[in-house]
Every structure is written in structure tokens, then in C-alpha cells.
PDB file of C-alpha atoms in Angstrom:
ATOM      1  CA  UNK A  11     136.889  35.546 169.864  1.00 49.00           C
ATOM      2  CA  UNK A  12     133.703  33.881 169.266  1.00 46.00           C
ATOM      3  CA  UNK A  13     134.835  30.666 170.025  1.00 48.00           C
ATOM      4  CA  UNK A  14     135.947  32.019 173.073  1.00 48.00           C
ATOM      5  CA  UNK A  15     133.088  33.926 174.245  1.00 47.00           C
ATOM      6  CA  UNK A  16     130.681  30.736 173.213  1.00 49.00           C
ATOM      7  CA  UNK A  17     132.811  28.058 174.935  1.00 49.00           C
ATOM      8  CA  UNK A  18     133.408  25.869 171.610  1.00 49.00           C
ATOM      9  CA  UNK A  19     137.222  26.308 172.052  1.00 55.00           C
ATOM     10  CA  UNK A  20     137.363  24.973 175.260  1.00 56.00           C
ATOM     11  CA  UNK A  21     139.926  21.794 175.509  1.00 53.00           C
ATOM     12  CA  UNK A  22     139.955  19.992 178.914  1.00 55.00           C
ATOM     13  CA  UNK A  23     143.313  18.499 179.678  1.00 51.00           C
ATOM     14  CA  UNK A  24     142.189  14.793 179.499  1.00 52.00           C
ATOM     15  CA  UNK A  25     144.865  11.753 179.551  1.00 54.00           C
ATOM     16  CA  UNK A  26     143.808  10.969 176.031  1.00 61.00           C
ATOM     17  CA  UNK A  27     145.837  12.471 173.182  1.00 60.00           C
ATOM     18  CA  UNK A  28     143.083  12.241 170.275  1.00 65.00           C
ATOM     19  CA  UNK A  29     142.063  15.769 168.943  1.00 77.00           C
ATOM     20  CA  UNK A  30     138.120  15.527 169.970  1.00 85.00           C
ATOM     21  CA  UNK A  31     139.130  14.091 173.836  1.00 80.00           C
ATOM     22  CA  UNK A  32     138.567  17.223 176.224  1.00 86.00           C
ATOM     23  CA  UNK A  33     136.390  18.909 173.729  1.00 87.00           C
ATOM     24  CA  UNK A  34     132.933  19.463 172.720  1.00 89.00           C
ATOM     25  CA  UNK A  35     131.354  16.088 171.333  1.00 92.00           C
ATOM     26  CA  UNK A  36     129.928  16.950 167.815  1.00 93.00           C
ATOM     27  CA  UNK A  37     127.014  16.737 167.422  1.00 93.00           C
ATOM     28  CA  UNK A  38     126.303  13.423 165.065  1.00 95.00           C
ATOM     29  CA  UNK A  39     123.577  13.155 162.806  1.00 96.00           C
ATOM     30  CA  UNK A  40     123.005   9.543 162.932  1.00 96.00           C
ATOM     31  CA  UNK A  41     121.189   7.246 160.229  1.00 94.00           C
ATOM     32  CA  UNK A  42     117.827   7.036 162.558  1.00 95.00           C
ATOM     33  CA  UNK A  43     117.394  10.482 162.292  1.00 96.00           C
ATOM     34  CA  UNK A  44     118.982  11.597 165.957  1.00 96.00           C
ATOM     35  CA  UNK A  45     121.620  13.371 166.956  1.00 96.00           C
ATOM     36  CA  UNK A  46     124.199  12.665 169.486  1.00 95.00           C
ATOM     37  CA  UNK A  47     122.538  15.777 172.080  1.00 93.00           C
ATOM     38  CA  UNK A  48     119.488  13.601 172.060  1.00 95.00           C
ATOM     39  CA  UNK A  49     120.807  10.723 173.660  1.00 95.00           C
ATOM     40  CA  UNK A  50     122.649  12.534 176.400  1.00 94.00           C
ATOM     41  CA  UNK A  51     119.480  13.867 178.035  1.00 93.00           C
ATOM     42  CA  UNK A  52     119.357  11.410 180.267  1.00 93.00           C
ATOM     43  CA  UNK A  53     122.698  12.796 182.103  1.00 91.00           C
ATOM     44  CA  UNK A  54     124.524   9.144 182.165  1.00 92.00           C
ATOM     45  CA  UNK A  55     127.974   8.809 179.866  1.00 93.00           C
ATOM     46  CA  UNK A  56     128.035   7.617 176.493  1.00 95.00           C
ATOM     47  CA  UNK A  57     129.560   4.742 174.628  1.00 93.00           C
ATOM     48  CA  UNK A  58     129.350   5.998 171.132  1.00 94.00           C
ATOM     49  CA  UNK A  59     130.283   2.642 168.824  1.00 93.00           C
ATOM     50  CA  UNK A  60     130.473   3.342 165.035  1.00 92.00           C
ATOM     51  CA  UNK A  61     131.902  -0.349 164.921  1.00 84.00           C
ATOM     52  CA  UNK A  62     128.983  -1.768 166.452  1.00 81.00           C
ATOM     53  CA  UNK A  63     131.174  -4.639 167.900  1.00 77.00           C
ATOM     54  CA  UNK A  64     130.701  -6.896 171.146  1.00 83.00           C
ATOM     55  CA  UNK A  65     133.660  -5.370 173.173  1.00 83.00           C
ATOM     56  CA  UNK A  66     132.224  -2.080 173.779  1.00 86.00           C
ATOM     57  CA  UNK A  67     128.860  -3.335 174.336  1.00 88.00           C
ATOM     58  CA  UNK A  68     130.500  -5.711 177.216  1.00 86.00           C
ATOM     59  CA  UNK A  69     132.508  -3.080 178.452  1.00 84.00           C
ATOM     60  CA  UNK A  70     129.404  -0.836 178.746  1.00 87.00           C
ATOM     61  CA  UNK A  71     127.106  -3.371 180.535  1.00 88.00           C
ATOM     62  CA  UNK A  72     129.810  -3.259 183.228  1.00 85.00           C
ATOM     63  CA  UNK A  73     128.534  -0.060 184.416  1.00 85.00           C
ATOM     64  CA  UNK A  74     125.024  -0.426 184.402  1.00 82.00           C
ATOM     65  CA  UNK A  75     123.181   2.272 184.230  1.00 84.00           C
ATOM     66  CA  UNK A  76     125.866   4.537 184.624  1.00 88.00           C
ATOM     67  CA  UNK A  77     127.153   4.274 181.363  1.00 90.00           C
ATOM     68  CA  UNK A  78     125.159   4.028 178.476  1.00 93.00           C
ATOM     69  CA  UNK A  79     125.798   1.839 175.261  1.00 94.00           C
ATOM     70  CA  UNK A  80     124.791   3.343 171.769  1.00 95.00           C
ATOM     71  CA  UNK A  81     125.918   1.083 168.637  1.00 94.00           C
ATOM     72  CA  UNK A  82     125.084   4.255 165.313  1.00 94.00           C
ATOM     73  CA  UNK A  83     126.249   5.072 162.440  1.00 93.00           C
ATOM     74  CA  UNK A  84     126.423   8.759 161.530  1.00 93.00           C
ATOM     75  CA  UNK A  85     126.447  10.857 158.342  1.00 89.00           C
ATOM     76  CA  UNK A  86     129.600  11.622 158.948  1.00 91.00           C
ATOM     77  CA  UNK A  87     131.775  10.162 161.657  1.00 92.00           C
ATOM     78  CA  UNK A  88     134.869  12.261 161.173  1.00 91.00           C
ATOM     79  CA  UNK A  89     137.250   9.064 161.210  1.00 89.00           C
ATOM     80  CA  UNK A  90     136.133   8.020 164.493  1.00 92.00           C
ATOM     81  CA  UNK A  91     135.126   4.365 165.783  1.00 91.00           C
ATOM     82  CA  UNK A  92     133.865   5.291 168.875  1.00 91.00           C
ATOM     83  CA  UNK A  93     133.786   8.328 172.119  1.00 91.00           C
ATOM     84  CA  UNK A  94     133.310   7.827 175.568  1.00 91.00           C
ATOM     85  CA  UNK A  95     131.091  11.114 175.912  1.00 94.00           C
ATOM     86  CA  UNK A  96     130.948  12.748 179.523  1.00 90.00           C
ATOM     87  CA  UNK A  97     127.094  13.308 180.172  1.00 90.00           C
ATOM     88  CA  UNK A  98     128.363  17.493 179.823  1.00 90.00           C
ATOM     89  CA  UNK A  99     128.677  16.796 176.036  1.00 92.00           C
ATOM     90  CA  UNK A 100     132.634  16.847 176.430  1.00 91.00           C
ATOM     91  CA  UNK A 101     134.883  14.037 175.000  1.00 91.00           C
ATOM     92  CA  UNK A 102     136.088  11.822 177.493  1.00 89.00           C
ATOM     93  CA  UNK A 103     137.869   9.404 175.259  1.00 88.00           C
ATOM     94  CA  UNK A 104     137.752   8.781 171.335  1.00 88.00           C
ATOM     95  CA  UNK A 105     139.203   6.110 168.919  1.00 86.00           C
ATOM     96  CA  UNK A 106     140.004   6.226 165.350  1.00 84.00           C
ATOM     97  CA  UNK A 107     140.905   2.761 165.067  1.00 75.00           C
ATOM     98  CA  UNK A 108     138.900  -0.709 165.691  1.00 65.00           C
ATOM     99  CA  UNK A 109     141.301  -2.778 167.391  1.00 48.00           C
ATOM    100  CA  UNK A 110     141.744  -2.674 170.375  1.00 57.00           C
ATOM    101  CA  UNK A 111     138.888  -0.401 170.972  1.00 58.00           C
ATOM    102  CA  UNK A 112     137.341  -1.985 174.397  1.00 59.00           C
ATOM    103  CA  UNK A 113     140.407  -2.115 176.163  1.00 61.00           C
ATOM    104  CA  UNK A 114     141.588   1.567 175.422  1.00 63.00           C
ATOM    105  CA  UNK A 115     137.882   2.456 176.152  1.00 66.00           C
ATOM    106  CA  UNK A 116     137.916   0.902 179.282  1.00 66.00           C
ATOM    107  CA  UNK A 117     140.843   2.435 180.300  1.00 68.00           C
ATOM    108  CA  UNK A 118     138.842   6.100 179.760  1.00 67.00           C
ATOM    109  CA  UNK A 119     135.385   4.783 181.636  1.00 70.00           C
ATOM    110  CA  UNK A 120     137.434   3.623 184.763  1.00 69.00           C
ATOM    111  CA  UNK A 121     139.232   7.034 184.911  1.00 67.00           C
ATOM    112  CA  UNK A 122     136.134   8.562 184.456  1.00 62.00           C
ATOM    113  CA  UNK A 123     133.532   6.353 185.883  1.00 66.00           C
ATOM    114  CA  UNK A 124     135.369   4.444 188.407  1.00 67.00           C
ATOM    115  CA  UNK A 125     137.076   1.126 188.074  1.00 57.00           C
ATOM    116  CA  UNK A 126     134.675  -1.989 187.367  1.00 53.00           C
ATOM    117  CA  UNK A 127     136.069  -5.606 188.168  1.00 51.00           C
ATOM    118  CA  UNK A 128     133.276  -8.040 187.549  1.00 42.00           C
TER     119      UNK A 128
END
């Protein structure tokens, strides 16, 4: 009921089929001493990379300032090599595995975002 009540139950249908898309991003503790609701106060989307590779951070620059990059690790990452996060905090798209990861991401940021041919 709490759950309920405090909105942390809430799934969005979303096109991607991993467990944390359409929900609540957690709330990662990264090694710098943030967390993740720290670097969504600026209201843009956020490419969360655990991976820290060159694909995402292309993919991101794509967008400009609508979509912002952030290469972190995290105390715990709970499996996951990167999110797209929605600036709302919710999941737009999330990865467990490295390959691969820019073109599945970009996939998610043109759904959500809008389609960027450069």
C-alpha cells in the first residue's frame, strides 16, 4: 500500500523490456560522492555510462544540450551498464550488457528525445 500511496511502484509502459525501464531511477551513490538526483536538477535527460566508453558519449553529443552525458561509477550499480534517465527521474532505457550499448541507447533517446541524423 505504501508503495502505492508514495508512487515507488509506479511502472510506465516503455518499449524497453529491462526491469528498471518505466520505473523510478535509483538513486546511485556514485564514487565522487553524488548521487544520481543531483545531476538531474538541471531538467535535461541523462546518459548514465557505468562503462565509460566512446559510443555513449558520441551518441550523447548528438543531442546537445538536450541530453546530458555522465560517464560514473556507483557503489553499487545493480548489474547495469548504463540508463537513459527521463529528466522526471523515471527510466527511459537501461542496459545490463556492454555491447552494443550505443546503438540500443540510441534507439531509447530518439523515441524519447526525437530522432538525431548528423
Amino acid at each position: 500500500m505504501a508503495g502505492r500511496l508514495w508512487g515507488i511502484e509506479t511502472r510506465y509502459a516503455l518499449a524497453d523490456s529491462h526491469p528498471l525501464s518505466g520505473r523510478s531511477a535509483p538513486d546511485f551513490a556514485f564514487d565522487d560522492g553524488t548521487r544520481l538526483g543531483e545531476h538531474l536538477r538541471d531538467g535535461r535527460a541523462l546518459l548514465l555510462d557505468f562503462s565509460g566508453g566512446a559510443a555513449l558519449r558520441q551518441l550523447a553529443d548528438q543531442y546537445g544540450g538536450a541530453l546530458r552525458y555522465l560517464a560514473a561509477d556507483a557503489q553499487d550499480r545493480l548489474g547495469v551498464a548504463a540508463l537513459l534517465v527521463r529528466p522526471d527521474g523515471i527510466v527511459a532505457w537501461a542496459s545490463c550488457a556492454a555491447p552494443e550499448l550505443a546503438q540500443a541507447a540510441g534507439a531509447a533517446a530518439a523515441s524519447f528525445l526525437g530522432r538525431r541524423d548528423l
